[in-house]
Short mmCIF file of C-alpha atoms in Angstrom, two decimals:
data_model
loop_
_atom_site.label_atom_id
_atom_site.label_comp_id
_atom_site.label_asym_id
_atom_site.label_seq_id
_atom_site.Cartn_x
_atom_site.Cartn_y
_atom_site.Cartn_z
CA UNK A 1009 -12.95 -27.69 -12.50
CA UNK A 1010 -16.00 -28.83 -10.20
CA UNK A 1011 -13.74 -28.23 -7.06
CA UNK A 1012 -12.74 -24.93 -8.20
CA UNK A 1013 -16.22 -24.00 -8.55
CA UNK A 1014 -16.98 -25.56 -5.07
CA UNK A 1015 -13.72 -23.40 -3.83
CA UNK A 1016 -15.52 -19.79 -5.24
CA UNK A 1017 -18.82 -20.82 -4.24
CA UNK A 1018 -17.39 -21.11 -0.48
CA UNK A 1019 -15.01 -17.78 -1.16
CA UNK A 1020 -18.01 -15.36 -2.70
CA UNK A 1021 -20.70 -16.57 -0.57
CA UNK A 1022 -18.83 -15.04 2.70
CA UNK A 1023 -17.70 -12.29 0.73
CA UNK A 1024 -20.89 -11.16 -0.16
CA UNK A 1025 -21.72 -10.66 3.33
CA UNK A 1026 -18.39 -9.74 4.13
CA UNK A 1027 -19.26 -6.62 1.87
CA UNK A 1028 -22.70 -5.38 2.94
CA UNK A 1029 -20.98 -4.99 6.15
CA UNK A 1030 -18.07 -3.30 4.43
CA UNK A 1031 -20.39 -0.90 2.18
CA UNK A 1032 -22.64 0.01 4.84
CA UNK A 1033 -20.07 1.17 7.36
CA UNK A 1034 -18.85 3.14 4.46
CA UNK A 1035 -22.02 4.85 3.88
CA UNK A 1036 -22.07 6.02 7.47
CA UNK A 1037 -21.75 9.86 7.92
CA UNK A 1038 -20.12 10.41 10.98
CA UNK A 1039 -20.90 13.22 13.07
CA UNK A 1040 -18.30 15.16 13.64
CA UNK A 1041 -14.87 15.42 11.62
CA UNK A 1042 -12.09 12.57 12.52
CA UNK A 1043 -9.44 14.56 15.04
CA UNK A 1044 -6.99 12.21 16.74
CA UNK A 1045 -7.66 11.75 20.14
CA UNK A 1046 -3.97 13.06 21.92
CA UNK A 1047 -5.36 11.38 25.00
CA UNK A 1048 -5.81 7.85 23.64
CA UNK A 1049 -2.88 5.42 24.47
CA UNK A 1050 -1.42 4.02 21.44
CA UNK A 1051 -0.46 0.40 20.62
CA UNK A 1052 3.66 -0.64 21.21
CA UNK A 1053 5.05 -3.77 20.18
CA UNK A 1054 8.23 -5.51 20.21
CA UNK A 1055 8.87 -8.36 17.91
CA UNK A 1056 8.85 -11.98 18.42
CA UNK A 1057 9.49 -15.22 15.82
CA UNK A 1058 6.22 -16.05 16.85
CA UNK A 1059 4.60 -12.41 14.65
CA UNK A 1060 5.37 -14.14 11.73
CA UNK A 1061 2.08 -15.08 9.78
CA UNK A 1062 1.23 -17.12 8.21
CA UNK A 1063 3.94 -19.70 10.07
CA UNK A 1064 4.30 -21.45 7.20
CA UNK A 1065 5.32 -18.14 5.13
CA UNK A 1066 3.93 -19.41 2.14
CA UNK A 1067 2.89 -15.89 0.90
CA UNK A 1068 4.54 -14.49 -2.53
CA UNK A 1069 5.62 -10.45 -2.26
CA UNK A 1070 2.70 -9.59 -0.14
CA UNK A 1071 3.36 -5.86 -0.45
CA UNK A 1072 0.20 -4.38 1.02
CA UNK A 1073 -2.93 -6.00 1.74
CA UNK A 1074 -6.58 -5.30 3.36
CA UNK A 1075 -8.82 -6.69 6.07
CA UNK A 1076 -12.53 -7.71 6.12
CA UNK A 1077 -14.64 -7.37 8.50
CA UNK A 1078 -14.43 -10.95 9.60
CA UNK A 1079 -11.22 -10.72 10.03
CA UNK A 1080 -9.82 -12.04 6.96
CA UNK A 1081 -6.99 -10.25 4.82
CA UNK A 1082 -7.01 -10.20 0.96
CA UNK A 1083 -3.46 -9.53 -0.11
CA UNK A 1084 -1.63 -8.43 -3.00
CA UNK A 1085 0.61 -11.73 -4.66
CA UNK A 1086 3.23 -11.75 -7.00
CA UNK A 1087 2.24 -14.92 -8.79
CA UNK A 1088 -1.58 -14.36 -9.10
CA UNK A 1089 -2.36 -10.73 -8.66
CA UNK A 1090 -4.14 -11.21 -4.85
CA UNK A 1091 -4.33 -14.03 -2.15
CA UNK A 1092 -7.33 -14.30 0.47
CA UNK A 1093 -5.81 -15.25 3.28
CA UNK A 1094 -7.90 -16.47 5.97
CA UNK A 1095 -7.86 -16.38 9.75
CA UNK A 1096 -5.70 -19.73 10.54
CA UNK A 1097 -2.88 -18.34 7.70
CA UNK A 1098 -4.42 -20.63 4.58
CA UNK A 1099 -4.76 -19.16 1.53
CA UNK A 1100 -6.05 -19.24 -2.00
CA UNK A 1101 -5.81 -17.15 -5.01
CA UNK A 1102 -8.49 -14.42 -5.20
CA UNK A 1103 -9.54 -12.80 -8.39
CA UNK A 1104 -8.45 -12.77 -11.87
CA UNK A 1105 -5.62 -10.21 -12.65
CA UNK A 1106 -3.83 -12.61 -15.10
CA UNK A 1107 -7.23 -12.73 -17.52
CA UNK A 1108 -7.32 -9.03 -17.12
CA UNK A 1109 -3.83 -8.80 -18.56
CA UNK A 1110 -1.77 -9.30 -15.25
CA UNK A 1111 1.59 -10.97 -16.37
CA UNK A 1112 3.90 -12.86 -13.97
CA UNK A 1113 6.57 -14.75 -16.30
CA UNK A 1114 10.09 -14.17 -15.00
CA UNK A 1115 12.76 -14.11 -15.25
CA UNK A 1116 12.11 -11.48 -18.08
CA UNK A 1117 8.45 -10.02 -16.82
CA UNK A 1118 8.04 -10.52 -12.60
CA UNK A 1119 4.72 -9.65 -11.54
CA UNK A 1120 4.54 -6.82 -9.79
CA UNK A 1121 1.30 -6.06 -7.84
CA UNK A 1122 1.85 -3.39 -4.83
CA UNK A 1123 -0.59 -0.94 -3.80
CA UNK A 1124 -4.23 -2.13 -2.96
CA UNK A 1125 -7.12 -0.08 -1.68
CA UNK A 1126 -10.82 -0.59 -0.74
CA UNK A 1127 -13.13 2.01 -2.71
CA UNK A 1128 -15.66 4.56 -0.85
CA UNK A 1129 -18.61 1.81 -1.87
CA UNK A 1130 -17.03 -0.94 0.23
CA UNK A 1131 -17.35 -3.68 -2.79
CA UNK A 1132 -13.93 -3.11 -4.93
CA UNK A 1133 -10.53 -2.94 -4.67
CA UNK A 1134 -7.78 -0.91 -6.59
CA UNK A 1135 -4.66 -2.68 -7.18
CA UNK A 1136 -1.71 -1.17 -8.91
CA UNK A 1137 1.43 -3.19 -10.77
CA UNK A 1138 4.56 -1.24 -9.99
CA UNK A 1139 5.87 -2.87 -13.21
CA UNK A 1140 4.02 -3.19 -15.48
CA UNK A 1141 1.67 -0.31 -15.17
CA UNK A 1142 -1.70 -1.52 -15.15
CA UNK A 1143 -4.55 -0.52 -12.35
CA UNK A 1144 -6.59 -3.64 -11.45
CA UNK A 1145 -10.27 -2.92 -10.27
CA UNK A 1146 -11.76 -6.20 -8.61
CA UNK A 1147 -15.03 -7.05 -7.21
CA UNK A 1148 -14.63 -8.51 -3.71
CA UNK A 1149 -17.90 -10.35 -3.61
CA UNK A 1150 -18.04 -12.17 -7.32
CA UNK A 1151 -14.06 -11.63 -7.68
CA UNK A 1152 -15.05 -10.15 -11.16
CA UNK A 1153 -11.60 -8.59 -12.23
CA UNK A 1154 -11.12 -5.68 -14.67
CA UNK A 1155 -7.89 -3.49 -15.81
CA UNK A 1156 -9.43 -0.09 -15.55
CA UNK A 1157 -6.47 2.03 -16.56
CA UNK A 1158 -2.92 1.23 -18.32
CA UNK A 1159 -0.36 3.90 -17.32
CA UNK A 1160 2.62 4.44 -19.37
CA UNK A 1161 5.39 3.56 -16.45
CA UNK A 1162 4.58 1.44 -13.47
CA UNK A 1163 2.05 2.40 -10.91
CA UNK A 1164 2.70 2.14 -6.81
CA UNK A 1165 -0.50 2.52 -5.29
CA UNK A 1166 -3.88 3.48 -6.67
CA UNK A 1167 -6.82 5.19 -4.33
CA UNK A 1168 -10.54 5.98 -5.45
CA UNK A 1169 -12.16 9.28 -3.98
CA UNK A 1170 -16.22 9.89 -3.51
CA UNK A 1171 -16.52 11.40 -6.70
CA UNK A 1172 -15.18 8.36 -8.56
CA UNK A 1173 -11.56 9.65 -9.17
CA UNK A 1174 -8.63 7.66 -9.10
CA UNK A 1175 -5.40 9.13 -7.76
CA UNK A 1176 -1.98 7.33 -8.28
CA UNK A 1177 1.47 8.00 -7.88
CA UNK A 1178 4.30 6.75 -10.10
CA UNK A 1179 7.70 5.93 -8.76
CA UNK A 1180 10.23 5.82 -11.87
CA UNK A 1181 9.74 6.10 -15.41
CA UNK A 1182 9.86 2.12 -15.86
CA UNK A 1183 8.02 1.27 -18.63
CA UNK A 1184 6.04 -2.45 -18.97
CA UNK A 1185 9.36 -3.71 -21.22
CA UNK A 1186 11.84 -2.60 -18.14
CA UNK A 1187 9.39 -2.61 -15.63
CA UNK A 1188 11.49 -4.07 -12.65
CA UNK A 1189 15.02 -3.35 -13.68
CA UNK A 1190 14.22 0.30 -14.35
CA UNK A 1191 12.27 0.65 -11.13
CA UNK A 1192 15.03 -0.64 -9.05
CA UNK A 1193 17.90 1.04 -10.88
CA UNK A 1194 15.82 4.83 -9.74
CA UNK A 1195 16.04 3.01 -5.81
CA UNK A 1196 20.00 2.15 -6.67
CA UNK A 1197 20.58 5.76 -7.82
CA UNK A 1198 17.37 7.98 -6.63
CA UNK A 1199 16.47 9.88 -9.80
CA UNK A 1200 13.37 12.61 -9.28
CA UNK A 1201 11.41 10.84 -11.72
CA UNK A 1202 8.19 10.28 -9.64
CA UNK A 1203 4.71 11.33 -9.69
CA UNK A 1204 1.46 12.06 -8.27
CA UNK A 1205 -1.52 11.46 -11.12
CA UNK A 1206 -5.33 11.63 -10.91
CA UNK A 1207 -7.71 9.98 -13.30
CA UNK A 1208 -10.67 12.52 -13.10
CA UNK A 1209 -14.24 10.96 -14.14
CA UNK A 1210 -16.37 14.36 -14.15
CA UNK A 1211 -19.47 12.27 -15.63
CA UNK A 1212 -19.08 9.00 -13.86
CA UNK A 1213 -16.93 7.40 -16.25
CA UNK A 1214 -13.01 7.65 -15.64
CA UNK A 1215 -11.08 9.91 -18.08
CA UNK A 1216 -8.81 8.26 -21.24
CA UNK A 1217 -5.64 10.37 -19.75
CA UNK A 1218 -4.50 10.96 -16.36
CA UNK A 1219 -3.46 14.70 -15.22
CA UNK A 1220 -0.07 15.22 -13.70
CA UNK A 1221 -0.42 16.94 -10.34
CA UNK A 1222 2.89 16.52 -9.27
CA UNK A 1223 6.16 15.63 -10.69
CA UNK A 1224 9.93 15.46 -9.68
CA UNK A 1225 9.46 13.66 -7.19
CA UNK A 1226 11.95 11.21 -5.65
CA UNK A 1227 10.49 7.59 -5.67
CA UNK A 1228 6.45 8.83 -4.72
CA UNK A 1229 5.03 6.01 -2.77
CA UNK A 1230 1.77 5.76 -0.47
CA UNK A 1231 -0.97 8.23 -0.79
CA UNK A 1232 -3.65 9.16 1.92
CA UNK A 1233 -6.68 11.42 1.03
CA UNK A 1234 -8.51 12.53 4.31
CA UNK A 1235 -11.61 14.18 2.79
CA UNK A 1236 -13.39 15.25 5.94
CA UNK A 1237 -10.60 17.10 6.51
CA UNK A 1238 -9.11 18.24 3.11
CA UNK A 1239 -5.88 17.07 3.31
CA UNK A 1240 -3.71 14.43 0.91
CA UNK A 1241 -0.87 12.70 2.10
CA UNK A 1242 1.88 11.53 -0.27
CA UNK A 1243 4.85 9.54 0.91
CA UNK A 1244 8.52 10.33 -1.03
CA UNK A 1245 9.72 7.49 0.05
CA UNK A 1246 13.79 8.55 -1.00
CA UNK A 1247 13.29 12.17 0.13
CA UNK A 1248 12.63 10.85 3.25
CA UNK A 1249 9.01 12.69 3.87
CA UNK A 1250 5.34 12.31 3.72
CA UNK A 1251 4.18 15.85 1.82
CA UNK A 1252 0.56 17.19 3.11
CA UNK A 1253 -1.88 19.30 0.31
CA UNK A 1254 -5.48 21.37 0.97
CA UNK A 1255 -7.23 18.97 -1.71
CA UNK A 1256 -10.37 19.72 -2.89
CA UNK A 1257 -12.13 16.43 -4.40
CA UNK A 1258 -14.39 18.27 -6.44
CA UNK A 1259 -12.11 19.73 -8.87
CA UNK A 1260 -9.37 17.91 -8.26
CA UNK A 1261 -6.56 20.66 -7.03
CA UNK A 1262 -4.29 20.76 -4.66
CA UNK A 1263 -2.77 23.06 -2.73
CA UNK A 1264 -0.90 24.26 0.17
CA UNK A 1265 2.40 21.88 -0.23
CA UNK A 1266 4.05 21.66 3.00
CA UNK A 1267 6.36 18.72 4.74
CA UNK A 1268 4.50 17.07 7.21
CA UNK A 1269 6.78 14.41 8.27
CA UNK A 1270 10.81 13.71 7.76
CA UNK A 1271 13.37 12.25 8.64
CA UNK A 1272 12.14 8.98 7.80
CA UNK A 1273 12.03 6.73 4.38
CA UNK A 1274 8.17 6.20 4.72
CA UNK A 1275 6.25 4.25 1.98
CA UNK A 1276 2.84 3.20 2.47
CA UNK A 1277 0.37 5.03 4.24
CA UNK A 1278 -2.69 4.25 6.03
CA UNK A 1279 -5.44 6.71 7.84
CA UNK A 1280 -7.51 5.30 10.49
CA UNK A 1281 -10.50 7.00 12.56
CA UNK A 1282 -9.09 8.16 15.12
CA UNK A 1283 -7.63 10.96 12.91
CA UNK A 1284 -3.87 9.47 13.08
CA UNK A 1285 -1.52 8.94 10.14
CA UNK A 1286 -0.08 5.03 10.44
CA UNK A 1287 3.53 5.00 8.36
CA UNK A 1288 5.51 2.37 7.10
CA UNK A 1289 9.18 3.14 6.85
CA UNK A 1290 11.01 -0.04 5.47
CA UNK A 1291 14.70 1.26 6.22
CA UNK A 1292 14.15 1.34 10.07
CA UNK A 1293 12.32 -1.69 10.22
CA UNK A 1294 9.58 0.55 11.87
CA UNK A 1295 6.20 1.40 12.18
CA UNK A 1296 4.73 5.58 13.39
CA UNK A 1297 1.54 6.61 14.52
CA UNK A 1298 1.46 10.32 13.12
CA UNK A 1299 -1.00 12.95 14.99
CA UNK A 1300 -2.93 14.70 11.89
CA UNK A 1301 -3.89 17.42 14.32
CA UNK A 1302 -0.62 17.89 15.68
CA UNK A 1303 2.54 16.17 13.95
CA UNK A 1304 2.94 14.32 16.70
CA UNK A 1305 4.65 10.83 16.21
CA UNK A 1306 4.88 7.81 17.85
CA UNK A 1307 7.02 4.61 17.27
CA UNK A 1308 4.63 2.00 17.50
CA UNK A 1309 7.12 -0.88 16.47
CA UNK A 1310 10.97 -0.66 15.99
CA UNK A 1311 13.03 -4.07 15.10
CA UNK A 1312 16.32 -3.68 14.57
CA UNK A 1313 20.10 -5.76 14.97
CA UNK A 1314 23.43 -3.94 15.43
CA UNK A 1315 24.09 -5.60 11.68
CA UNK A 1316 21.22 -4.06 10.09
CA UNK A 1317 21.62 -0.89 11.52
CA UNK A 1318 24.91 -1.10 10.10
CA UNK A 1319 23.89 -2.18 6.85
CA UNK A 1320 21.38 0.60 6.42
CA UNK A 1321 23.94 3.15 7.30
CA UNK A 1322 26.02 2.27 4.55
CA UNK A 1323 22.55 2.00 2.18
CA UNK A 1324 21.87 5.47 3.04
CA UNK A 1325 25.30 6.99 3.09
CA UNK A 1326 25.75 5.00 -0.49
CA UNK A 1327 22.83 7.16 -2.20
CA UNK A 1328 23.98 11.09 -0.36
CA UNK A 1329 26.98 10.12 -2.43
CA UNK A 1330 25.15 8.84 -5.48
CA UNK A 1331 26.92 5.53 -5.48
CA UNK A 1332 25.62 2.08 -6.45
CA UNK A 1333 24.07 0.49 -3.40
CA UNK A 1334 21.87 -2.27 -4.45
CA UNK A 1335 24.57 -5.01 -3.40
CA UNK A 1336 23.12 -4.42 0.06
CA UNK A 1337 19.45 -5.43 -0.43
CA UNK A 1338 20.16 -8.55 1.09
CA UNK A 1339 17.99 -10.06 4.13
CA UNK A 1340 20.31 -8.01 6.19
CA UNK A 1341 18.79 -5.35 5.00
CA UNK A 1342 15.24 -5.79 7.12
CA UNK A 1343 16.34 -8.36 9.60
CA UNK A 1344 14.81 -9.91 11.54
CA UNK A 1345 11.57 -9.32 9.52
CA UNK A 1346 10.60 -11.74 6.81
CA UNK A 1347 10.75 -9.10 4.30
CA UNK A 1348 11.96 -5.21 3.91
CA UNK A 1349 8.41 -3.49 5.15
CA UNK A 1350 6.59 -1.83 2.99
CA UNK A 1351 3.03 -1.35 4.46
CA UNK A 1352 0.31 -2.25 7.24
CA UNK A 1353 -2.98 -3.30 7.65
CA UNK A 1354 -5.21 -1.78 9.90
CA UNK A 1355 -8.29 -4.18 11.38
CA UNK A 1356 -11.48 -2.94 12.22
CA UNK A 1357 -11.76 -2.47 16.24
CA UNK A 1358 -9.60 -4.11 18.15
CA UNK A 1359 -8.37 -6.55 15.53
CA UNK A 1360 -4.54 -7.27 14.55
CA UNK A 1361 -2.35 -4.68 12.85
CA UNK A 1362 -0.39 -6.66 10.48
CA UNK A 1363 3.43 -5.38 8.64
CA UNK A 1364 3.70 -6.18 5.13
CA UNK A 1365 6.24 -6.33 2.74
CA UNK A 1366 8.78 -7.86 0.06
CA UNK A 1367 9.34 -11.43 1.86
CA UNK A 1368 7.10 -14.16 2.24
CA UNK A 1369 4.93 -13.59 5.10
CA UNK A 1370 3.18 -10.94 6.86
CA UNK A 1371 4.28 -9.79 11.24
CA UNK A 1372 0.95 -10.04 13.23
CA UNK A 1373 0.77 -7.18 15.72
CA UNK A 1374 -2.37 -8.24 18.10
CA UNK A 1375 -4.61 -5.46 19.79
#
């Protein structure tokens, strides 16, 4: 018990500074709306073994994940909810999802933390459970963990506006008693049961019900708001596009539905300064830098064998025909990556890009 206090004592003392940093840069205005820059040169890579972090890949489902200031990462984990992982690859548990109701007991209930996000204020994270349902609010400097919302099916990703809202999308109408077998069985045979929700809080406290924006949707995935610019960006991940809406924070509509990218299986979704749209798309092993402004895309990493091309030819050409395809999620599948992608973590300056995903470690892109 003593060296687990010692541990936290280490952990929230450089978290607490970690997050002044964190909240202040949040606070900053910036002058002028973000447009991407269609002069700057963006980053290419080409993987090696060596990407693979940490080395020793001792990570659990790391789905998506954020970075601090300092470099570190706090990650979402199967087992415990979230991992800190720190600069040399170690890592420790971080938080407490299981006290706030977070179950991992397979073989009959697998955990199933996904999304994460870092609020407007710099000093909490969302974190969604894909299974089970449940959005996790945690306190990065004190680790202070709360459930703030149980959904009926399971939750992908969760993402807090300036008003205090909480928008989420739901991928398959799993429900916490056939969480992962139901989710999976809507990716085996793509069913239009996703969703885009938003949990409005109109007096500072979040509402009891979440509104339905947006429904039918095949497998809904990442979500993006851009409020300088009034945009939301909402990945349909078996459609094969990221949809674009005129959102208006402040009352909570959208509008303006029009495909912004396709012909791609993209899932999470990231936004940096520079006014560019970063997209994960697990099927092609890839990584695109999207233009806002323009549409413009670039491949910023590609890894793919002859085999796994192969393989997810038949995946694909399995679900235009509406036949089972789920044999093929094998490590074929994403090879050579430790895991079928799934997101990416974008470092502050010039600090690493990092891939994550379903395996057990993260691929290290350096700036």
């Amino acid at each position: 018990m003593d060296s687990d206090r010692s541990r936290w004592a280490i952990v929230f003392a450089a978290l607490c500074a970690t997050c002044v940093f964190v909240a202040a840069c949040a606070g900053e205005a910036p002058d002028d709306e973000p447009v991407a820059d269609e002069a700057a040169i963006l980053p290419q890579w080409t993987f090696d073994p060596s990407m693979i972090f940490p080395a020793d890949r001792s990570l659990t489902r790391p789905e998506d994940g954020i970075a601090l200031p300092d470099g570190r990462l706090i990650v979402v984990d199967q087992v415990h909810g979230l991992r800190l992982v720190d600069l040399d690859g170690t890592s420790v548990p971080f938080g407490d999802m299981p006290a706030a109701g977070y179950i991992h007991d397979p073989p009959e209930h697998s955990g199933g933390a996904n999304g994460i996000s870092l609020e407007p204020d710099g000093a909490h994270v969302l974190i969604a459970d894909i299974f089970h349902g449940g959005i996790y609010r945690v306190n990065v400097m004190t680790g202070a963990t709360e459930r703030v919302y149980q959904h009926d099916y399971g939750v992908n990703t969760a993402v807090r506006d300036s008003r205090g809202a909480i928008w989420f999308t739901q991928s398959a109408r799993n429900t916490p008693e056939d969480g992962e077998a139901r989710m999976w069985a809507t990716v085996d045979i793509p069913q239009a049961e996703g969703a885009l929700l938003r949990l409005g809080a109109p007096d500072g406290r979040l509402a009891d019900e979440a509104e339905v924006l947006v429904d039918s949707l095949f497998f809904a995935n990442g979500v993006a708001i851009d409020e300088a610019n009034g945009h939301l960006y909402l990945a349909e991940t078996i459609a094969g596009q990221v949809l674009r809406y005129n959102v208006d924070v402040a009352t909570g509509r959208l509008s303006e539905r029009s495909m912004f990218v396709d012909g791609m299986a993209p899932d999470n979704l990231e936004l940096d300064g520079a006014g560019n749209l970063w997209v994960a798309a697990p099927l092609d092993n890839e990584l695109w830098i999207v233009n806002t402004a323009t549409g413009e895309r670039h491949s910023a990493f590609h890894a793919q064998t002859p085999a796994q091309q192969e393989t997810v030819a038949e995946f694909m050409r399995r679900g235009e025909t509406g036949t089972s395809r789920m044999e093929l999620f094998t490590p074929e599948l994403w090879s050579p990556l430790p895991g079928l992608v799934t997101g990416l973590i974008v470092s502050a300056g010039d600090g690493p890009v990092y891939l994550t995903g379903l395996g057990d470690a993260l691929v290290k892109l350096p700036r």
